[in-house]
Coordinates of N, CA, C and O in Angstrom, one line a residue:
M1 N 104.0 63.1 187.2 CA 102.6 63.3 187.3 C 102.2 64.5 188.1 O 101.4 65.3 187.8
E2 N 102.9 64.6 189.3 CA 102.6 65.8 190.2 C 102.9 67.1 189.5 O 102.1 68.1 189.7
D3 N 104.0 67.2 188.7 CA 104.3 68.4 188.1 C 103.3 68.8 187.0 O 102.9 70.0 186.9
S4 N 102.8 67.8 186.3 CA 101.8 68.2 185.2 C 100.5 68.6 185.9 O 99.7 69.4 185.4
K5 N 100.1 68.0 187.0 CA 98.9 68.4 187.8 C 99.1 69.9 188.2 O 98.1 70.7 188.1
Y6 N 100.2 70.3 188.7 CA 100.5 71.6 189.1 C 100.4 72.6 187.9 O 99.7 73.6 188.0
R7 N 101.0 72.2 186.8 CA 100.9 73.1 185.6 C 99.5 73.3 185.1 O 99.0 74.3 184.8
E8 N 98.7 72.2 185.2 CA 97.3 72.2 184.8 C 96.5 73.2 185.7 O 95.7 74.0 185.2
S9 N 96.7 73.1 187.0 CA 96.0 73.9 187.9 C 96.4 75.4 187.8 O 95.5 76.3 187.9
M10 N 97.6 75.7 187.5 CA 98.1 77.1 187.3 C 97.6 77.6 186.0 O 97.4 78.8 185.9
A11 N 97.3 76.8 185.0 CA 96.8 77.2 183.7 C 95.4 77.7 183.8 O 94.9 78.3 182.9
Q12 N 94.7 77.3 184.9 CA 93.3 77.5 185.0 C 93.0 78.6 186.1 O 92.0 78.6 186.7
I13 N 94.0 79.5 186.2 CA 93.7 80.7 187.1 C 93.8 81.9 186.3 O 94.5 82.0 185.3
F14 N 93.1 82.9 186.8 CA 93.0 84.2 186.0 C 93.1 85.4 186.9 O 92.6 85.4 188.0
L15 N 93.6 86.4 186.3 CA 93.7 87.7 187.0 C 92.5 88.6 186.5 O 92.5 88.8 185.3
V16 N 91.6 88.9 187.3 CA 90.4 89.7 186.9 C 90.2 91.0 187.7 O 90.7 91.1 188.8
R17 N 89.6 91.9 187.1 CA 89.2 93.1 187.8 C 88.1 92.8 188.8 O 87.2 91.9 188.5
P18 N 88.0 93.4 189.9 CA 86.9 93.2 190.8 C 85.6 93.4 190.1 O 85.4 94.3 189.3
T19 N 84.6 92.5 190.4 CA 83.3 92.6 189.7 C 82.2 92.2 190.6 O 82.3 91.4 191.6
V20 N 81.0 92.7 190.3 CA 79.8 92.4 191.0 C 79.5 90.9 190.9 O 79.0 90.3 191.9
E21 N 79.8 90.3 189.8 CA 79.5 88.9 189.6 C 80.2 87.9 190.6 O 79.8 86.8 190.7
L22 N 81.3 88.4 191.2 CA 82.1 87.6 192.1 C 81.8 88.0 193.6 O 82.6 87.7 194.4
R23 N 80.7 88.6 193.8 CA 80.4 89.1 195.2 C 80.5 87.9 196.2 O 81.2 88.1 197.2
E24 N 79.8 86.9 196.0 CA 79.8 85.8 196.9 C 81.2 85.2 197.2 O 81.6 84.9 198.3
E25 N 81.9 85.0 196.1 CA 83.2 84.4 196.1 C 84.2 85.4 196.9 O 85.1 84.9 197.6
Y26 N 84.0 86.7 196.6 CA 84.9 87.6 197.3 C 84.6 87.7 198.8 O 85.5 87.8 199.6
M27 N 83.3 87.6 199.2 CA 82.9 87.6 200.6 C 83.5 86.4 201.3 O 84.0 86.5 202.5
E28 N 83.6 85.2 200.6 CA 84.3 84.1 201.2 C 85.8 84.3 201.4 O 86.3 83.9 202.4
F29 N 86.4 84.9 200.4 CA 87.8 85.3 200.5 C 88.0 86.2 201.7 O 88.9 86.0 202.5
F30 N 87.2 87.3 201.8 CA 87.3 88.2 202.9 C 87.1 87.5 204.2 O 87.9 87.7 205.2
Q31 N 86.2 86.6 204.3 CA 85.9 85.9 205.6 C 87.1 85.0 206.0 O 87.5 84.9 207.1
D32 N 87.7 84.4 205.0 CA 88.9 83.5 205.2 C 90.0 84.3 205.9 O 90.6 83.9 206.9
W33 N 90.2 85.6 205.4 CA 91.2 86.4 205.9 C 90.9 86.8 207.4 O 91.7 86.8 208.3
Q34 N 89.6 87.2 207.5 CA 89.2 87.7 208.9 C 89.3 86.6 209.9 O 89.8 86.8 211.0
E35 N 88.9 85.4 209.5 CA 89.0 84.2 210.5 C 90.5 83.9 210.8 O 90.7 83.4 211.9
S36 N 91.4 84.2 209.9 CA 92.8 83.9 210.2 C 93.4 84.8 211.2 O 94.4 84.4 211.9
G37 N 92.8 86.0 211.4 CA 93.4 87.0 212.3 C 94.7 87.6 211.8 O 95.3 88.5 212.5
E38 N 95.1 87.3 210.6 CA 96.3 87.9 210.0 C 96.0 89.3 209.5 O 94.9 89.6 209.2
D39 N 97.1 90.1 209.3 CA 97.0 91.3 208.6 C 96.6 91.0 207.1 O 97.0 90.1 206.5
M40 N 95.7 91.8 206.6 CA 95.2 91.6 205.3 C 96.1 92.3 204.3 O 96.4 93.5 204.4
V41 N 96.6 91.5 203.3 CA 97.5 92.0 202.3 C 97.0 91.6 200.9 O 96.7 90.4 200.8
P42 N 96.9 92.5 200.0 CA 97.3 93.9 200.1 C 96.3 94.8 200.9 O 95.2 94.3 201.1
W43 N 96.7 95.9 201.2 CA 95.9 96.8 202.1 C 94.5 97.0 201.6 O 93.5 97.1 202.5
V44 N 94.2 97.0 200.3 CA 92.8 97.3 199.8 C 91.8 96.2 200.2 O 90.6 96.5 200.3
I45 N 92.3 95.0 200.5 CA 91.3 93.9 200.9 C 90.8 94.1 202.3 O 89.9 93.5 202.7
S46 N 91.4 95.0 203.1 CA 90.9 95.3 204.4 C 89.7 96.2 204.4 O 89.0 96.4 205.4
K47 N 89.4 96.7 203.2 CA 88.2 97.6 203.1 C 86.9 96.7 203.3 O 86.8 95.7 202.6
D48 N 86.1 97.2 204.2 CA 84.9 96.4 204.5 C 84.0 96.2 203.3 O 83.5 97.2 202.7
P49 N 83.7 95.0 202.9 CA 82.9 94.8 201.7 C 81.4 94.6 202.0 O 80.6 94.2 201.2
T50 N 81.0 95.0 203.2 CA 79.5 94.9 203.6 C 78.7 95.6 202.5 O 77.7 95.1 202.1
N51 N 79.1 96.8 202.2 CA 78.4 97.5 201.0 C 79.3 97.2 199.8 O 80.2 98.0 199.5
Y52 N 79.1 96.1 199.2 CA 79.9 95.6 198.2 C 80.1 96.6 197.0 O 81.2 96.8 196.5
E53 N 79.0 97.2 196.6 CA 79.1 98.1 195.4 C 80.0 99.3 195.8 O 80.7 99.8 194.9
D54 N 79.9 99.8 197.0 CA 80.7 101.0 197.4 C 82.2 100.5 197.4 O 83.1 101.3 197.1
M55 N 82.5 99.3 197.9 CA 83.8 98.8 197.9 C 84.4 98.8 196.5 O 85.5 99.2 196.2
L56 N 83.6 98.3 195.5 CA 84.0 98.2 194.1 C 84.3 99.6 193.6 O 85.3 99.9 192.9
E57 N 83.4 100.6 193.9 CA 83.6 102.0 193.5 C 84.9 102.5 194.0 O 85.6 103.2 193.3
F58 N 85.2 102.3 195.3 CA 86.4 102.7 196.0 C 87.6 102.2 195.2 O 88.5 102.9 194.9
L59 N 87.6 100.9 194.9 CA 88.7 100.3 194.2 C 88.9 100.9 192.8 O 90.1 101.2 192.4
F60 N 87.8 101.1 192.1 CA 88.0 101.7 190.7 C 88.4 103.2 190.8 O 89.2 103.6 189.9
K61 N 87.9 103.9 191.8 CA 88.3 105.3 191.9 C 89.8 105.5 192.2 O 90.4 106.5 191.9
N62 N 90.3 104.5 192.9 CA 91.8 104.5 193.2 C 92.7 104.5 192.0 O 93.8 104.8 192.1
E63 N 92.1 104.2 190.8 CA 92.9 104.2 189.6 C 93.0 105.6 189.0 O 93.9 105.8 188.2
D64 N 92.2 106.5 189.5 CA 92.2 107.9 188.9 C 92.6 108.9 190.0 O 92.0 109.1 191.0
K65 N 93.7 109.6 189.6 CA 94.3 110.6 190.5 C 93.3 111.6 191.1 O 93.5 112.1 192.2
Q66 N 92.3 112.0 190.3 CA 91.4 113.0 190.8 C 90.6 112.6 192.0 O 90.0 113.4 192.7
Y67 N 90.5 111.2 192.3 CA 89.7 110.7 193.4 C 90.5 110.3 194.6 O 90.0 109.9 195.6
I68 N 91.8 110.4 194.5 CA 92.6 109.9 195.6 C 93.2 111.0 196.4 O 93.4 112.1 196.0
A69 N 93.5 110.7 197.7 CA 94.0 111.7 198.6 C 95.4 112.2 198.3 O 96.2 111.4 197.7
D70 N 95.8 113.4 198.7 CA 97.1 113.9 198.5 C 98.1 112.9 199.2 O 97.8 112.4 200.3
G71 N 99.2 112.7 198.5 CA 100.2 111.8 199.1 C 100.1 110.4 198.7 O 100.9 109.5 199.0
W72 N 99.0 110.1 198.0 CA 98.7 108.7 197.5 C 98.9 108.7 196.0 O 98.9 109.8 195.4
V73 N 99.1 107.5 195.5 CA 99.2 107.4 194.0 C 98.1 106.5 193.5 O 97.5 105.7 194.2
P74 N 97.8 106.7 192.2 CA 96.8 105.8 191.6 C 97.3 104.3 191.7 O 98.5 104.0 191.7
S75 N 96.3 103.4 191.9 CA 96.6 102.0 191.9 C 95.5 101.2 191.3 O 94.3 101.6 191.3
S76 N 95.8 100.0 190.8 CA 94.8 99.1 190.2 C 94.8 97.8 191.0 O 95.9 97.3 191.4
T77 N 93.6 97.3 191.3 CA 93.4 96.1 192.0 C 92.9 95.0 191.1 O 92.0 95.2 190.3
F78 N 93.4 93.8 191.3 CA 93.0 92.6 190.6 C 92.8 91.4 191.5 O 93.5 91.4 192.6
W79 N 91.9 90.5 191.2 CA 91.8 89.3 192.0 C 92.3 88.1 191.2 O 92.1 88.0 190.0
L80 N 92.9 87.2 191.9 CA 93.3 85.9 191.3 C 92.2 84.9 191.6 O 91.8 84.6 192.7
V81 N 91.6 84.4 190.5 CA 90.4 83.5 190.5 C 90.7 82.2 189.8 O 91.4 82.2 188.8
N82 N 90.3 81.1 190.5 CA 90.5 79.8 189.8 C 89.3 79.4 188.9 O 88.4 80.1 188.8
E83 N 89.4 78.2 188.3 CA 88.4 77.8 187.4 C 87.1 77.6 188.0 O 86.0 77.6 187.3
D84 N 87.0 77.5 189.3 CA 85.7 77.3 190.1 C 85.2 78.7 190.5 O 84.3 78.7 191.4
R85 N 85.8 79.8 190.1 CA 85.4 81.2 190.4 C 85.8 81.5 191.9 O 85.4 82.5 192.4
K86 N 86.6 80.7 192.5 CA 87.1 81.0 193.9 C 88.1 82.1 193.8 O 89.1 82.0 193.1
V87 N 88.0 83.1 194.6 CA 89.0 84.2 194.7 C 90.0 83.7 195.7 O 89.8 83.5 196.9
V88 N 91.2 83.4 195.1 CA 92.3 82.8 195.9 C 93.4 83.8 196.3 O 94.1 83.6 197.2
G89 N 93.4 85.0 195.6 CA 94.4 86.0 196.0 C 93.9 87.4 195.4 O 93.0 87.5 194.7
A90 N 94.7 88.4 195.8 CA 94.5 89.7 195.4 C 95.8 90.5 195.2 O 96.8 90.1 195.9
V91 N 95.8 91.4 194.3 CA 97.0 92.2 194.1 C 96.6 93.7 193.9 O 95.6 94.0 193.3
N92 N 97.5 94.6 194.4 CA 97.3 96.0 194.2 C 98.5 96.5 193.6 O 99.6 96.4 194.2
I93 N 98.4 97.2 192.5 CA 99.6 97.7 191.7 C 99.6 99.2 191.8 O 98.6 99.8 191.3
R94 N 100.6 99.8 192.4 CA 100.7 101.2 192.5 C 101.4 101.7 191.2 O 102.4 101.2 190.9
H95 N 100.8 102.7 190.6 CA 101.3 103.2 189.3 C 102.6 104.0 189.4 O 103.3 104.2 188.4
A96 N 102.9 104.5 190.6 CA 104.1 105.3 190.8 C 104.5 105.1 192.3 O 103.8 104.4 193.0
L97 N 105.7 105.6 192.6 CA 106.2 105.5 194.0 C 106.3 106.8 194.7 O 106.8 107.8 194.1
T98 N 105.8 106.9 195.9 CA 106.1 108.0 196.8 C 107.4 107.6 197.6 O 107.9 106.4 197.4
E99 N 107.9 108.4 198.4 CA 109.1 108.1 199.2 C 108.8 106.9 200.1 O 109.6 105.9 200.2
K100 N 107.6 106.8 200.7 CA 107.2 105.7 201.6 C 107.1 104.4 200.8 O 107.6 103.4 201.2
L101 N 106.5 104.5 199.6 CA 106.4 103.3 198.8 C 107.8 102.8 198.3 O 108.0 101.6 198.2
F102 N 108.6 103.8 198.0 CA 110.0 103.5 197.6 C 110.8 102.7 198.7 O 111.5 101.8 198.4
N103 N 110.5 103.1 199.9 CA 111.2 102.5 201.0 C 110.6 101.2 201.5 O 111.3 100.2 201.7
S104 N 109.3 101.2 201.6 CA 108.7 100.0 202.3 C 107.4 99.5 201.7 O 106.8 98.6 202.3
G105 N 107.0 100.0 200.5 CA 105.7 99.5 200.0 C 105.8 98.9 198.6 O 105.2 97.9 198.3
G106 N 106.6 99.5 197.8 CA 106.8 99.0 196.4 C 105.7 99.3 195.5 O 104.7 99.9 195.8
H107 N 105.8 98.8 194.3 CA 104.8 98.9 193.2 C 103.7 97.9 193.4 O 102.5 98.2 193.1
I108 N 104.0 96.8 194.0 CA 103.0 95.7 194.0 C 102.9 95.1 195.4 O 103.9 94.7 196.0
G109 N 101.6 95.1 195.9 CA 101.3 94.4 197.1 C 100.4 93.2 196.7 O 99.4 93.4 196.0
Y110 N 100.6 92.0 197.3 CA 99.8 90.9 196.9 C 99.7 90.0 198.1 O 100.5 90.0 199.0
G111 N 98.6 89.2 198.0 CA 98.4 88.2 199.1 C 97.5 87.1 198.6 O 96.7 87.2 197.7
I112 N 97.7 85.9 199.2 CA 96.9 84.7 198.9 C 96.1 84.4 200.2 O 96.7 84.4 201.3
R113 N 94.9 84.1 200.0 CA 94.0 83.8 201.2 C 94.7 82.7 202.0 O 95.3 81.7 201.4
P114 N 94.6 82.7 203.3 CA 95.3 81.8 204.2 C 95.0 80.3 203.8 O 95.9 79.5 203.9
S115 N 93.8 80.0 203.5 CA 93.5 78.5 203.2 C 94.0 78.0 201.9 O 93.9 76.8 201.6
E116 N 94.6 78.9 201.1 CA 95.1 78.5 199.7 C 96.6 78.7 199.6 O 97.1 78.6 198.4
R117 N 97.3 78.8 200.6 CA 98.7 79.0 200.5 C 99.5 77.7 200.3 O 98.9 76.6 200.5
K118 N 100.7 77.9 199.9 CA 101.7 76.7 199.7 C 101.2 75.9 198.5 O 101.4 74.7 198.5
K119 N 100.5 76.5 197.5 CA 100.1 75.8 196.4 C 100.6 76.4 195.1 O 100.2 76.0 194.0
G120 N 101.5 77.4 195.2 CA 102.1 78.0 194.0 C 101.4 79.2 193.5 O 101.8 79.8 192.5
Y121 N 100.3 79.6 194.2 CA 99.5 80.7 193.7 C 100.3 82.0 193.8 O 100.1 82.9 192.9
A122 N 101.0 82.2 194.8 CA 101.7 83.5 195.0 C 102.7 83.8 193.8 O 102.7 84.9 193.3
T123 N 103.4 82.8 193.4 CA 104.4 83.0 192.3 C 103.7 83.3 191.0 O 104.1 84.2 190.3
K124 N 102.6 82.7 190.8 CA 101.8 82.9 189.6 C 101.1 84.3 189.7 O 101.1 85.0 188.7
L125 N 100.6 84.6 190.8 CA 99.9 85.9 191.0 C 100.9 87.1 190.8 O 100.6 88.0 190.0
L126 N 102.1 87.0 191.3 CA 103.1 88.0 191.1 C 103.5 88.1 189.6 O 103.7 89.2 189.1
A127 N 103.7 86.9 189.0 CA 104.0 86.9 187.5 C 103.0 87.6 186.7 O 103.3 88.5 185.8
M128 N 101.7 87.4 187.0 CA 100.6 88.0 186.3 C 100.6 89.5 186.6 O 100.3 90.3 185.7
A129 N 100.8 89.8 187.9 CA 100.8 91.3 188.3 C 102.0 92.0 187.6 O 101.8 93.2 187.2
L130 N 103.1 91.4 187.4 CA 104.2 92.0 186.6 C 103.8 92.3 185.2 O 104.1 93.4 184.7
E131 N 103.0 91.4 184.6 CA 102.5 91.7 183.2 C 101.6 92.9 183.2 O 101.7 93.8 182.3
K132 N 100.7 93.0 184.2 CA 99.8 94.1 184.3 C 100.6 95.4 184.6 O 100.2 96.4 184.0
S133 N 101.6 95.3 185.4 CA 102.4 96.5 185.7 C 103.1 97.0 184.4 O 103.1 98.2 184.2
K134 N 103.6 96.1 183.6 CA 104.2 96.5 182.3 C 103.1 97.2 181.4 O 103.4 98.2 180.8
E135 N 101.9 96.7 181.4 CA 100.8 97.3 180.6 C 100.5 98.7 181.1 O 100.2 99.6 180.4
I136 N 100.6 98.9 182.4 CA 100.4 100.2 183.1 C 101.5 101.2 182.7 O 101.3 102.4 182.7
G137 N 102.7 100.7 182.3 CA 103.8 101.6 182.0 C 105.0 101.5 182.9 O 105.9 102.3 182.8
I138 N 104.9 100.6 183.9 CA 106.0 100.4 184.8 C 107.1 99.6 184.1 O 106.8 98.5 183.6
S139 N 108.3 100.1 184.1 CA 109.4 99.3 183.4 C 110.3 98.6 184.3 O 111.0 97.7 184.0
N140 N 110.4 99.1 185.6 CA 111.2 98.5 186.6 C 110.4 98.5 187.9 O 110.2 99.5 188.5
A141 N 109.9 97.3 188.3 CA 109.0 97.2 189.4 C 109.7 96.9 190.7 O 110.6 96.1 190.8
L142 N 109.4 97.7 191.7 CA 109.9 97.4 193.1 C 108.9 96.6 193.8 O 107.7 96.9 193.9
V143 N 109.3 95.5 194.4 CA 108.5 94.6 195.1 C 109.2 94.3 196.5 O 110.4 94.1 196.5
V144 N 108.5 94.5 197.6 CA 109.1 94.4 198.9 C 108.4 93.3 199.7 O 107.3 92.9 199.5
C145 N 109.1 92.9 200.8 CA 108.5 92.0 201.8 C 109.3 92.2 203.1 O 110.5 92.6 203.1
D146 N 108.7 91.8 204.2 CA 109.4 91.8 205.4 C 110.5 90.7 205.4 O 110.3 89.6 204.8
Y147 N 111.6 91.0 206.1 CA 112.7 90.1 206.1 C 112.3 88.7 206.6 O 112.7 87.7 206.2
V148 N 111.3 88.7 207.6 CA 110.9 87.4 208.2 C 110.0 86.6 207.3 O 109.7 85.4 207.5
N149 N 109.5 87.2 206.2 CA 108.6 86.5 205.3 C 109.4 85.8 204.2 O 109.5 86.2 203.0
V150 N 109.9 84.6 204.6 CA 110.7 83.8 203.7 C 110.0 83.4 202.4 O 110.5 83.5 201.3
A151 N 108.7 83.0 202.5 CA 107.9 82.6 201.4 C 107.8 83.7 200.4 O 108.0 83.5 199.1
S152 N 107.5 84.9 200.8 CA 107.4 86.0 199.9 C 108.7 86.4 199.2 O 108.8 86.7 198.0
R153 N 109.8 86.3 200.0 CA 111.1 86.6 199.4 C 111.4 85.6 198.3 O 111.8 86.0 197.2
K154 N 111.1 84.3 198.5 CA 111.3 83.3 197.5 C 110.4 83.5 196.2 O 110.9 83.4 195.1
T155 N 109.2 84.0 196.5 CA 108.3 84.3 195.4 C 108.8 85.4 194.5 O 108.8 85.3 193.3
I156 N 109.3 86.5 195.2 CA 109.9 87.6 194.5 C 111.1 87.2 193.7 O 111.3 87.5 192.5
I157 N 112.0 86.4 194.3 CA 113.2 86.0 193.6 C 112.9 85.1 192.4 O 113.5 85.2 191.4
N158 N 111.9 84.2 192.6 CA 111.4 83.3 191.5 C 110.9 84.1 190.3 O 110.8 83.5 189.2
N159 N 110.5 85.3 190.6 CA 110.0 86.2 189.5 C 111.0 87.1 189.0 O 110.7 88.1 188.3
G160 N 112.3 86.9 189.3 CA 113.3 87.7 188.7 C 113.8 88.9 189.6 O 114.5 89.7 189.2
G161 N 113.3 88.9 190.9 CA 113.7 90.0 191.8 C 115.2 90.0 192.1 O 115.8 89.0 192.4
V162 N 115.8 91.2 192.0 CA 117.2 91.4 192.3 C 117.2 92.3 193.5 O 116.7 93.4 193.5
Q163 N 117.8 91.8 194.6 CA 117.8 92.5 195.9 C 118.5 93.8 195.8 O 119.6 93.9 195.3
D164 N 117.9 94.8 196.4 CA 118.5 96.1 196.6 C 118.7 96.3 198.1 O 118.5 95.4 198.9
K165 N 119.1 97.5 198.5 CA 119.4 97.8 199.9 C 118.1 97.6 200.7 O 117.0 98.1 200.3
D166 N 118.2 97.0 201.9 CA 117.0 96.8 202.8 C 116.7 98.2 203.4 O 117.5 99.1 203.4
F167 N 115.4 98.3 203.8 CA 115.0 99.5 204.6 C 114.6 99.0 206.0 O 113.9 98.0 206.1
I168 N 115.0 99.8 207.0 CA 114.7 99.5 208.3 C 113.7 100.5 208.9 O 114.0 101.7 208.9
E169 N 112.5 100.0 209.2 CA 111.4 100.8 209.7 C 111.8 101.3 211.2 O 112.6 100.7 211.8
E170 N 111.0 102.3 211.6 CA 111.3 102.9 212.9 C 111.2 101.8 214.0 O 112.0 101.9 215.0
D171 N 110.3 100.8 213.9 CA 110.2 99.8 214.9 C 111.2 98.7 214.8 O 111.2 97.7 215.5
G172 N 112.2 98.8 213.8 CA 113.2 97.9 213.7 C 112.9 96.8 212.6 O 113.8 96.0 212.3
N173 N 111.7 96.8 212.1 CA 111.3 95.8 211.1 C 112.2 96.0 209.9 O 112.3 97.1 209.4
I174 N 112.7 94.9 209.3 CA 113.6 95.0 208.1 C 112.7 94.7 206.9 O 112.1 93.6 206.8
I175 N 112.8 95.6 205.9 CA 112.0 95.4 204.7 C 113.1 95.0 203.6 O 114.0 95.8 203.3
N176 N 112.9 93.9 203.0 CA 113.7 93.5 201.8 C 113.1 94.1 200.6 O 111.9 94.1 200.4
R177 N 114.0 94.7 199.8 CA 113.5 95.5 198.6 C 114.1 94.8 197.4 O 115.3 94.5 197.3
F178 N 113.3 94.5 196.4 CA 113.8 93.9 195.1 C 113.2 94.6 193.9 O 112.1 95.1 193.9
W179 N 114.1 94.7 192.9 CA 113.7 95.3 191.6 C 113.5 94.2 190.6 O 114.3 93.2 190.5
I180 N 112.5 94.3 189.8 CA 112.3 93.4 188.7 C 112.1 94.2 187.4 O 111.2 95.0 187.3
K181 N 113.0 93.9 186.5 CA 113.0 94.6 185.2 C 111.9 94.1 184.3 O 111.8 92.9 184.1
L182 N 111.1 95.0 183.7 CA 109.9 94.5 183.0 C 110.1 94.8 181.5 O 109.4 94.3 180.7
A183 N 110.9 95.8 181.1 CA 111.0 96.2 179.7 C 112.2 95.5 179.0 O 113.1 95.0 179.6

């Protein structure tokens, strides 16, 4: 019974582009992260949504190389939304890799709001993000996590991640790097 309940709840979640229609729900998502005091992941959700329309424009312009800063790559952002329109997670897909992204950022950054964790959303979000990555033209996706983030490591492995050589940051933090074949 518990397994069918899980499958039913996962069947009713959607990956959507950020939209004006979800303003209220996104503001609740953002507030949940702020109240947690945790680092906001992926990085794009740390963008102040007070001027919501400007934030949306920023996200959409990040998809077009002409609007992004030198040294950055185009990226697409999507929100994970449940059947009640609640924004439960976000993902940022980088269309290419710089040296920094190759070492410690990867193609895909994703996060589940603190109040919705340990419900299977991360695994589903990453699976959906991998499908979007394939549509973008990525055939072999690099997904990374900190060594201490056991839940993220399990999520990546559950989505077919094959571990590559770790990267050690200047501060000693160990980044686990995984490749997931999409083609």
